Amino acid sequence: WTWLFGPQPGPPVHVDPGAVQGGPAAAPGSAPPATATAGATVAPTAPSVAAAPEETVEREVPGRYRATFTTSGARLSAFPFDHPQFITRGEDGETHPVDMVPAKDPARRPLATPVDGPGGGLPADAPYRLVHRGERTLKFVAERPGVIRVEKRFTLHDDRYTIDLDITVTNLGDTAGAFKPSLHTSTW
Protein backbone atom coordinates (compact mmCIF):
# COMPACT_ATOMS: atom_id res chain seq x y z
CA TRP A 1 0.00 0.00 0.00
CA THR A 2 2.74 2.47 0.91
CA TRP A 3 4.64 1.82 -2.31
CA LEU A 4 1.58 2.44 -4.50
CA PHE A 5 -0.09 5.17 -2.46
CA GLY A 6 2.84 6.68 -0.60
CA PRO A 7 3.07 10.17 0.87
CA GLN A 8 2.27 13.06 -1.42
CA PRO A 9 5.25 14.86 -2.93
CA GLY A 10 5.98 18.35 -1.72
CA PRO A 11 5.31 21.37 -3.88
CA PRO A 12 7.28 21.38 -7.13
CA VAL A 13 10.57 23.26 -7.18
CA HIS A 14 10.64 25.74 -10.03
CA VAL A 15 13.87 26.89 -11.62
CA ASP A 16 14.30 30.63 -12.22
CA PRO A 17 15.14 30.98 -15.94
CA GLY A 18 16.89 34.29 -15.18
CA ALA A 19 19.38 32.48 -12.95
CA VAL A 20 20.79 30.55 -15.89
CA GLN A 21 24.09 31.85 -17.24
CA GLY A 22 23.33 33.91 -20.30
CA GLY A 23 19.69 34.26 -19.14
CA PRO A 24 17.44 37.06 -20.36
CA ALA A 25 18.59 40.60 -19.82
CA ALA A 26 16.72 42.87 -17.42
CA ALA A 27 13.77 44.69 -18.90
CA PRO A 28 14.27 48.38 -19.66
CA GLY A 29 13.42 50.53 -16.66
CA SER A 30 13.77 47.64 -14.19
CA ALA A 31 16.01 47.84 -11.17
CA PRO A 32 19.63 46.73 -11.61
CA PRO A 33 20.62 43.45 -9.98
CA ALA A 34 21.53 43.64 -6.32
CA THR A 35 25.24 43.80 -5.50
CA ALA A 36 27.07 42.74 -2.38
CA THR A 37 28.41 45.44 -0.10
CA ALA A 38 32.05 45.53 0.99
CA GLY A 39 32.80 42.89 3.60
CA ALA A 40 29.57 40.95 2.91
CA THR A 41 29.75 37.22 2.30
CA VAL A 42 27.89 35.92 -0.70
CA ALA A 43 27.07 32.21 -0.78
CA PRO A 44 28.03 30.53 -4.05
CA THR A 45 25.11 29.18 -6.03
CA ALA A 46 25.05 26.11 -8.22
CA PRO A 47 24.36 26.62 -11.90
CA SER A 48 20.66 26.34 -12.66
CA VAL A 49 18.97 23.92 -15.00
CA ALA A 50 18.00 25.74 -18.19
CA ALA A 51 14.24 26.00 -18.65
CA ALA A 52 12.81 24.75 -21.94
CA PRO A 53 9.32 24.44 -23.38
CA GLU A 54 7.57 21.23 -22.40
CA GLU A 55 7.41 18.59 -25.13
CA THR A 56 5.40 15.36 -25.10
CA VAL A 57 6.00 12.13 -26.96
CA GLU A 58 3.51 9.28 -27.24
CA ARG A 59 4.26 5.61 -27.74
CA GLU A 60 1.61 2.95 -28.32
CA VAL A 61 1.71 -0.77 -27.73
CA PRO A 62 -1.28 -1.81 -29.87
CA GLY A 63 -3.96 -3.66 -27.95
CA ARG A 64 -2.34 -2.80 -24.61
CA TYR A 65 -1.76 0.90 -23.86
CA ARG A 66 -0.65 4.34 -25.02
CA ALA A 67 2.01 6.02 -22.92
CA THR A 68 2.56 9.77 -23.11
CA PHE A 69 5.83 11.08 -21.69
CA THR A 70 6.72 14.70 -21.01
CA THR A 71 10.12 16.39 -20.97
CA SER A 72 9.10 18.14 -17.74
CA GLY A 73 10.71 15.69 -15.33
CA ALA A 74 10.90 12.92 -17.97
CA ARG A 75 7.77 11.33 -16.57
CA LEU A 76 4.37 9.99 -17.62
CA SER A 77 1.54 12.43 -18.31
CA ALA A 78 -0.98 9.83 -19.56
CA PHE A 79 -1.18 6.03 -19.62
CA PRO A 80 -4.60 4.88 -20.90
CA PHE A 81 -5.13 1.17 -21.53
CA ASP A 82 -6.07 0.15 -25.05
CA HIS A 83 -8.02 -3.03 -24.35
CA PRO A 84 -11.81 -3.58 -24.10
CA GLN A 85 -11.51 -5.08 -20.60
CA PHE A 86 -10.20 -1.71 -19.31
CA ILE A 87 -13.09 0.50 -20.40
CA THR A 88 -15.15 2.47 -17.91
CA ARG A 89 -18.29 4.59 -18.20
CA GLY A 90 -17.79 8.17 -17.08
CA GLU A 91 -20.25 10.51 -15.38
CA ASP A 92 -21.07 11.86 -18.83
CA GLY A 93 -22.39 8.40 -19.81
CA GLU A 94 -19.61 7.92 -22.39
CA THR A 95 -17.13 5.08 -22.31
CA HIS A 96 -13.45 5.90 -21.71
CA PRO A 97 -10.28 3.83 -21.38
CA VAL A 98 -8.91 3.55 -17.86
CA ASP A 99 -5.99 6.00 -17.54
CA MET A 100 -3.39 5.03 -14.94
CA VAL A 101 -2.42 8.73 -14.66
CA PRO A 102 -5.78 10.16 -13.58
CA ALA A 103 -4.32 13.24 -11.87
CA LYS A 104 -3.80 16.00 -14.40
CA ASP A 105 -1.85 18.10 -11.89
CA PRO A 106 1.73 18.24 -13.28
CA ALA A 107 3.17 18.05 -9.75
CA ARG A 108 1.63 14.58 -9.32
CA ARG A 109 2.81 12.88 -12.51
CA PRO A 110 4.38 9.47 -11.83
CA LEU A 111 7.99 8.44 -12.51
CA ALA A 112 9.41 11.83 -11.53
CA THR A 113 12.95 11.50 -10.17
CA PRO A 114 14.02 14.32 -7.86
CA VAL A 115 17.67 14.03 -6.80
CA ASP A 116 19.00 15.65 -3.63
CA GLY A 117 22.70 16.11 -3.14
CA PRO A 118 25.71 18.38 -3.23
CA GLY A 119 25.29 21.47 -5.36
CA GLY A 120 21.51 21.38 -5.25
CA GLY A 121 20.70 18.17 -7.09
CA LEU A 122 17.82 18.18 -9.57
CA PRO A 123 14.11 18.91 -8.93
CA ALA A 124 11.28 16.52 -9.92
CA ASP A 125 10.10 18.84 -12.70
CA ALA A 126 13.55 19.57 -14.15
CA PRO A 127 13.50 20.10 -17.91
CA TYR A 128 14.88 17.09 -19.78
CA ARG A 129 15.98 16.78 -23.40
CA LEU A 130 14.74 13.86 -25.45
CA VAL A 131 18.00 12.47 -26.86
CA HIS A 132 16.79 9.13 -28.25
CA ARG A 133 13.38 8.40 -29.75
CA GLY A 134 13.15 4.71 -30.70
CA GLU A 135 10.05 2.67 -31.48
CA ARG A 136 10.09 1.05 -28.01
CA THR A 137 12.74 3.10 -26.18
CA LEU A 138 13.01 6.73 -25.13
CA LYS A 139 16.02 8.36 -23.48
CA PHE A 140 15.85 11.69 -21.65
CA VAL A 141 18.77 13.68 -20.18
CA ALA A 142 18.84 16.57 -17.71
CA GLU A 143 22.01 18.27 -16.60
CA ARG A 144 23.02 20.94 -14.13
CA PRO A 145 26.47 21.91 -15.53
CA GLY A 146 29.29 21.12 -13.16
CA VAL A 147 26.92 19.46 -10.68
CA ILE A 148 24.83 16.55 -11.93
CA ARG A 149 23.62 14.66 -15.01
CA VAL A 150 20.57 12.36 -14.91
CA GLU A 151 19.70 9.97 -17.74
CA LYS A 152 16.33 8.21 -17.82
CA ARG A 153 15.73 5.40 -20.32
CA PHE A 154 12.22 3.97 -20.77
CA THR A 155 11.68 0.63 -22.51
CA LEU A 156 8.19 -0.52 -23.55
CA HIS A 157 7.30 -4.17 -24.15
CA ASP A 158 4.90 -5.64 -26.70
CA ASP A 159 4.02 -8.67 -24.59
CA ARG A 160 3.14 -7.06 -21.22
CA TYR A 161 1.73 -3.97 -19.52
CA THR A 162 5.04 -2.81 -18.09
CA ILE A 163 7.60 -0.13 -18.78
CA ASP A 164 11.21 -0.55 -17.70
CA LEU A 165 12.95 2.53 -16.32
CA ASP A 166 16.73 2.72 -16.03
CA ILE A 167 18.15 5.79 -14.27
CA THR A 168 21.80 6.86 -14.29
CA VAL A 169 22.96 9.68 -11.99
CA THR A 170 26.42 11.13 -12.64
CA ASN A 171 28.25 13.53 -10.33
CA LEU A 172 29.79 16.22 -12.56
CA GLY A 173 31.22 18.22 -9.68
CA ASP A 174 34.67 18.34 -8.19
CA THR A 175 33.34 17.49 -4.72
CA ALA A 176 32.71 13.90 -3.79
CA GLY A 177 29.29 13.43 -2.35
CA ALA A 178 26.31 11.16 -2.38
CA PHE A 179 23.30 12.02 -4.51
CA LYS A 180 19.97 10.73 -3.20
CA PRO A 181 17.51 10.03 -6.01
CA SER A 182 13.90 9.17 -5.28
CA LEU A 183 11.10 7.96 -7.54
CA HIS A 184 7.52 9.24 -7.38
CA THR A 185 5.15 6.39 -8.17
CA SER A 186 1.79 7.66 -6.93
CA THR A 187 -0.57 10.00 -8.79
CA TRP A 188 -3.10 10.46 -6.00
mmCIF file of C-alpha atoms in Angstrom:
data_model
loop_
_atom_site.group_PDB
_atom_site.id
_atom_site.type_symbol
_atom_site.label_atom_id
_atom_site.label_comp_id
_atom_site.label_asym_id
_atom_site.label_seq_id
_atom_site.Cartn_x
_atom_site.Cartn_y
_atom_site.Cartn_z
ATOM 1 C CA TRP A 1 0.000 0.000 0.000
ATOM 2 C CA THR A 2 2.736 2.468 0.911
ATOM 3 C CA TRP A 3 4.639 1.818 -2.314
ATOM 4 C CA LEU A 4 1.579 2.442 -4.503
ATOM 5 C CA PHE A 5 -0.092 5.166 -2.455
ATOM 6 C CA GLY A 6 2.841 6.681 -0.602
ATOM 7 C CA PRO A 7 3.069 10.170 0.869
ATOM 8 C CA GLN A 8 2.273 13.063 -1.422
ATOM 9 C CA PRO A 9 5.254 14.862 -2.931
ATOM 10 C CA GLY A 10 5.979 18.345 -1.717
ATOM 11 C CA PRO A 11 5.310 21.372 -3.882
ATOM 12 C CA PRO A 12 7.284 21.385 -7.126
ATOM 13 C CA VAL A 13 10.574 23.257 -7.184
ATOM 14 C CA HIS A 14 10.641 25.739 -10.027
ATOM 15 C CA VAL A 15 13.868 26.891 -11.623
ATOM 16 C CA ASP A 16 14.298 30.631 -12.221
ATOM 17 C CA PRO A 17 15.141 30.984 -15.940
ATOM 18 C CA GLY A 18 16.893 34.293 -15.175
ATOM 19 C CA ALA A 19 19.378 32.479 -12.952
ATOM 20 C CA VAL A 20 20.792 30.547 -15.893
ATOM 21 C CA GLN A 21 24.086 31.851 -17.244
ATOM 22 C CA GLY A 22 23.331 33.913 -20.301
ATOM 23 C CA GLY A 23 19.690 34.264 -19.145
ATOM 24 C CA PRO A 24 17.438 37.060 -20.355
ATOM 25 C CA ALA A 25 18.590 40.604 -19.818
ATOM 26 C CA ALA A 26 16.721 42.867 -17.424
ATOM 27 C CA ALA A 27 13.772 44.694 -18.905
ATOM 28 C CA PRO A 28 14.273 48.383 -19.659
ATOM 29 C CA GLY A 29 13.424 50.527 -16.659
ATOM 30 C CA SER A 30 13.774 47.645 -14.191
ATOM 31 C CA ALA A 31 16.005 47.841 -11.167
ATOM 32 C CA PRO A 32 19.626 46.735 -11.613
ATOM 33 C CA PRO A 33 20.620 43.449 -9.984
ATOM 34 C CA ALA A 34 21.531 43.639 -6.317
ATOM 35 C CA THR A 35 25.238 43.799 -5.503
ATOM 36 C CA ALA A 36 27.074 42.743 -2.377
ATOM 37 C CA THR A 37 28.411 45.440 -0.095
ATOM 38 C CA ALA A 38 32.047 45.526 0.988
ATOM 39 C CA GLY A 39 32.796 42.889 3.597
ATOM 40 C CA ALA A 40 29.568 40.952 2.913
ATOM 41 C CA THR A 41 29.752 37.221 2.302
ATOM 42 C CA VAL A 42 27.886 35.921 -0.702
ATOM 43 C CA ALA A 43 27.067 32.211 -0.776
ATOM 44 C CA PRO A 44 28.025 30.532 -4.046
ATOM 45 C CA THR A 45 25.111 29.179 -6.031
ATOM 46 C CA ALA A 46 25.049 26.111 -8.219
ATOM 47 C CA PRO A 47 24.362 26.617 -11.896
ATOM 48 C CA SER A 48 20.660 26.342 -12.664
ATOM 49 C CA VAL A 49 18.970 23.917 -14.997
ATOM 50 C CA ALA A 50 18.002 25.741 -18.194
ATOM 51 C CA ALA A 51 14.240 25.996 -18.650
ATOM 52 C CA ALA A 52 12.805 24.752 -21.936
ATOM 53 C CA PRO A 53 9.320 24.444 -23.378
ATOM 54 C CA GLU A 54 7.574 21.227 -22.398
ATOM 55 C CA GLU A 55 7.412 18.589 -25.135
ATOM 56 C CA THR A 56 5.402 15.365 -25.104
ATOM 57 C CA VAL A 57 5.998 12.129 -26.960
ATOM 58 C CA GLU A 58 3.514 9.275 -27.243
ATOM 59 C CA ARG A 59 4.264 5.612 -27.739
ATOM 60 C CA GLU A 60 1.615 2.949 -28.320
ATOM 61 C CA VAL A 61 1.711 -0.773 -27.726
ATOM 62 C CA PRO A 62 -1.285 -1.807 -29.874
ATOM 63 C CA GLY A 63 -3.960 -3.659 -27.951
ATOM 64 C CA ARG A 64 -2.341 -2.801 -24.613
ATOM 65 C CA TYR A 65 -1.760 0.898 -23.857
ATOM 66 C CA ARG A 66 -0.651 4.337 -25.019
ATOM 67 C CA ALA A 67 2.014 6.015 -22.924
ATOM 68 C CA THR A 68 2.556 9.771 -23.109
ATOM 69 C CA PHE A 69 5.826 11.077 -21.690
ATOM 70 C CA THR A 70 6.722 14.705 -21.007
ATOM 71 C CA THR A 71 10.121 16.393 -20.972
ATOM 72 C CA SER A 72 9.102 18.139 -17.742
ATOM 73 C CA GLY A 73 10.714 15.694 -15.330
ATOM 74 C CA ALA A 74 10.902 12.918 -17.970
ATOM 75 C CA ARG A 75 7.767 11.333 -16.572
ATOM 76 C CA LEU A 76 4.374 9.994 -17.617
ATOM 77 C CA SER A 77 1.543 12.435 -18.311
ATOM 78 C CA ALA A 78 -0.981 9.828 -19.558
ATOM 79 C CA PHE A 79 -1.181 6.030 -19.619
ATOM 80 C CA PRO A 80 -4.601 4.875 -20.895
ATOM 81 C CA PHE A 81 -5.130 1.175 -21.527
ATOM 82 C CA ASP A 82 -6.073 0.149 -25.045
ATOM 83 C CA HIS A 83 -8.020 -3.035 -24.345
ATOM 84 C CA PRO A 84 -11.806 -3.577 -24.097
ATOM 85 C CA GLN A 85 -11.511 -5.081 -20.603
ATOM 86 C CA PHE A 86 -10.199 -1.713 -19.309
ATOM 87 C CA ILE A 87 -13.091 0.504 -20.404
ATOM 88 C CA THR A 88 -15.155 2.471 -17.909
ATOM 89 C CA ARG A 89 -18.293 4.588 -18.203
ATOM 90 C CA GLY A 90 -17.786 8.171 -17.075
ATOM 91 C CA GLU A 91 -20.248 10.510 -15.376
ATOM 92 C CA ASP A 92 -21.068 11.863 -18.825
ATOM 93 C CA GLY A 93 -22.390 8.404 -19.814
ATOM 94 C CA GLU A 94 -19.613 7.924 -22.392
ATOM 95 C CA THR A 95 -17.127 5.081 -22.309
ATOM 96 C CA HIS A 96 -13.451 5.899 -21.708
ATOM 97 C CA PRO A 97 -10.284 3.833 -21.383
ATOM 98 C CA VAL A 98 -8.908 3.553 -17.859
ATOM 99 C CA ASP A 99 -5.992 6.001 -17.539
ATOM 100 C CA MET A 100 -3.392 5.033 -14.943
ATOM 101 C CA VAL A 101 -2.423 8.728 -14.656
ATOM 102 C CA PRO A 102 -5.778 10.161 -13.580
ATOM 103 C CA ALA A 103 -4.321 13.242 -11.866
ATOM 104 C CA LYS A 104 -3.802 15.999 -14.396
ATOM 105 C CA ASP A 105 -1.849 18.097 -11.887
ATOM 106 C CA PRO A 106 1.726 18.237 -13.282
ATOM 107 C CA ALA A 107 3.168 18.046 -9.755
ATOM 108 C CA ARG A 108 1.633 14.580 -9.316
ATOM 109 C CA ARG A 109 2.810 12.876 -12.505
ATOM 110 C CA PRO A 110 4.384 9.465 -11.830
ATOM 111 C CA LEU A 111 7.988 8.442 -12.513
ATOM 112 C CA ALA A 112 9.413 11.832 -11.534
ATOM 113 C CA THR A 113 12.945 11.502 -10.175
ATOM 114 C CA PRO A 114 14.022 14.320 -7.864
ATOM 115 C CA VAL A 115 17.665 14.030 -6.803
ATOM 116 C CA ASP A 116 19.001 15.648 -3.629
ATOM 117 C CA GLY A 117 22.696 16.109 -3.143
ATOM 118 C CA PRO A 118 25.711 18.376 -3.233
ATOM 119 C CA GLY A 119 25.293 21.466 -5.364
ATOM 120 C CA GLY A 120 21.515 21.385 -5.247
ATOM 121 C CA GLY A 121 20.700 18.167 -7.095
ATOM 122 C CA LEU A 122 17.821 18.183 -9.571
ATOM 123 C CA PRO A 123 14.107 18.912 -8.932
ATOM 124 C CA ALA A 124 11.278 16.524 -9.923
ATOM 125 C CA ASP A 125 10.104 18.844 -12.704
ATOM 126 C CA ALA A 126 13.555 19.566 -14.146
ATOM 127 C CA PRO A 127 13.502 20.101 -17.913
ATOM 128 C CA TYR A 128 14.877 17.092 -19.779
ATOM 129 C CA ARG A 129 15.985 16.777 -23.396
ATOM 130 C CA LEU A 130 14.739 13.856 -25.449
ATOM 131 C CA VAL A 131 18.003 12.467 -26.864
ATOM 132 C CA HIS A 132 16.788 9.125 -28.252
ATOM 133 C CA ARG A 133 13.377 8.396 -29.745
ATOM 134 C CA GLY A 134 13.146 4.707 -30.700
ATOM 135 C CA GLU A 135 10.052 2.667 -31.479
ATOM 136 C CA ARG A 136 10.087 1.052 -28.013
ATOM 137 C CA THR A 137 12.743 3.097 -26.182
ATOM 138 C CA LEU A 138 13.014 6.734 -25.130
ATOM 139 C CA LYS A 139 16.025 8.361 -23.477
ATOM 140 C CA PHE A 140 15.850 11.688 -21.654
ATOM 141 C CA VAL A 141 18.775 13.676 -20.181
ATOM 142 C CA ALA A 142 18.842 16.567 -17.712
ATOM 143 C CA GLU A 143 22.006 18.268 -16.600
ATOM 144 C CA ARG A 144 23.018 20.937 -14.131
ATOM 145 C CA PRO A 145 26.468 21.912 -15.531
ATOM 146 C CA GLY A 146 29.295 21.120 -13.160
ATOM 147 C CA VAL A 147 26.922 19.463 -10.683
ATOM 148 C CA ILE A 148 24.832 16.546 -11.930
ATOM 149 C CA ARG A 149 23.622 14.662 -15.007
ATOM 150 C CA VAL A 150 20.574 12.364 -14.911
ATOM 151 C CA GLU A 151 19.698 9.974 -17.737
ATOM 152 C CA LYS A 152 16.327 8.207 -17.823
ATOM 153 C CA ARG A 153 15.733 5.402 -20.323
ATOM 154 C CA PHE A 154 12.224 3.975 -20.770
ATOM 155 C CA THR A 155 11.676 0.628 -22.515
ATOM 156 C CA LEU A 156 8.192 -0.517 -23.555
ATOM 157 C CA HIS A 157 7.304 -4.166 -24.154
ATOM 158 C CA ASP A 158 4.898 -5.643 -26.704
ATOM 159 C CA ASP A 159 4.022 -8.672 -24.585
ATOM 160 C CA ARG A 160 3.137 -7.059 -21.221
ATOM 161 C CA TYR A 161 1.730 -3.968 -19.515
ATOM 162 C CA THR A 162 5.041 -2.810 -18.089
ATOM 163 C CA ILE A 163 7.595 -0.129 -18.783
ATOM 164 C CA ASP A 164 11.212 -0.555 -17.704
ATOM 165 C CA LEU A 165 12.952 2.528 -16.323
ATOM 166 C CA ASP A 166 16.733 2.723 -16.026
ATOM 167 C CA ILE A 167 18.154 5.791 -14.270
ATOM 168 C CA THR A 168 21.801 6.862 -14.289
ATOM 169 C CA VAL A 169 22.957 9.680 -11.989
ATOM 170 C CA THR A 170 26.418 11.128 -12.640
ATOM 171 C CA ASN A 171 28.253 13.532 -10.327
ATOM 172 C CA LEU A 172 29.786 16.220 -12.562
ATOM 173 C CA GLY A 173 31.218 18.224 -9.678
ATOM 174 C CA ASP A 174 34.675 18.343 -8.186
ATOM 175 C CA THR A 175 33.341 17.493 -4.725
ATOM 176 C CA ALA A 176 32.712 13.897 -3.789
ATOM 177 C CA GLY A 177 29.286 13.433 -2.352
ATOM 178 C CA ALA A 178 26.310 11.155 -2.381
ATOM 179 C CA PHE A 179 23.298 12.016 -4.506
ATOM 180 C CA LYS A 180 19.969 10.728 -3.200
ATOM 181 C CA PRO A 181 17.505 10.025 -6.008
ATOM 182 C CA SER A 182 13.896 9.175 -5.282
ATOM 183 C CA LEU A 183 11.100 7.963 -7.539
ATOM 184 C CA HIS A 184 7.520 9.238 -7.382
ATOM 185 C CA THR A 185 5.150 6.386 -8.167
ATOM 186 C CA SER A 186 1.793 7.662 -6.928
ATOM 187 C CA THR A 187 -0.574 9.995 -8.788
ATOM 188 C CA TRP A 188 -3.105 10.461 -5.998
#
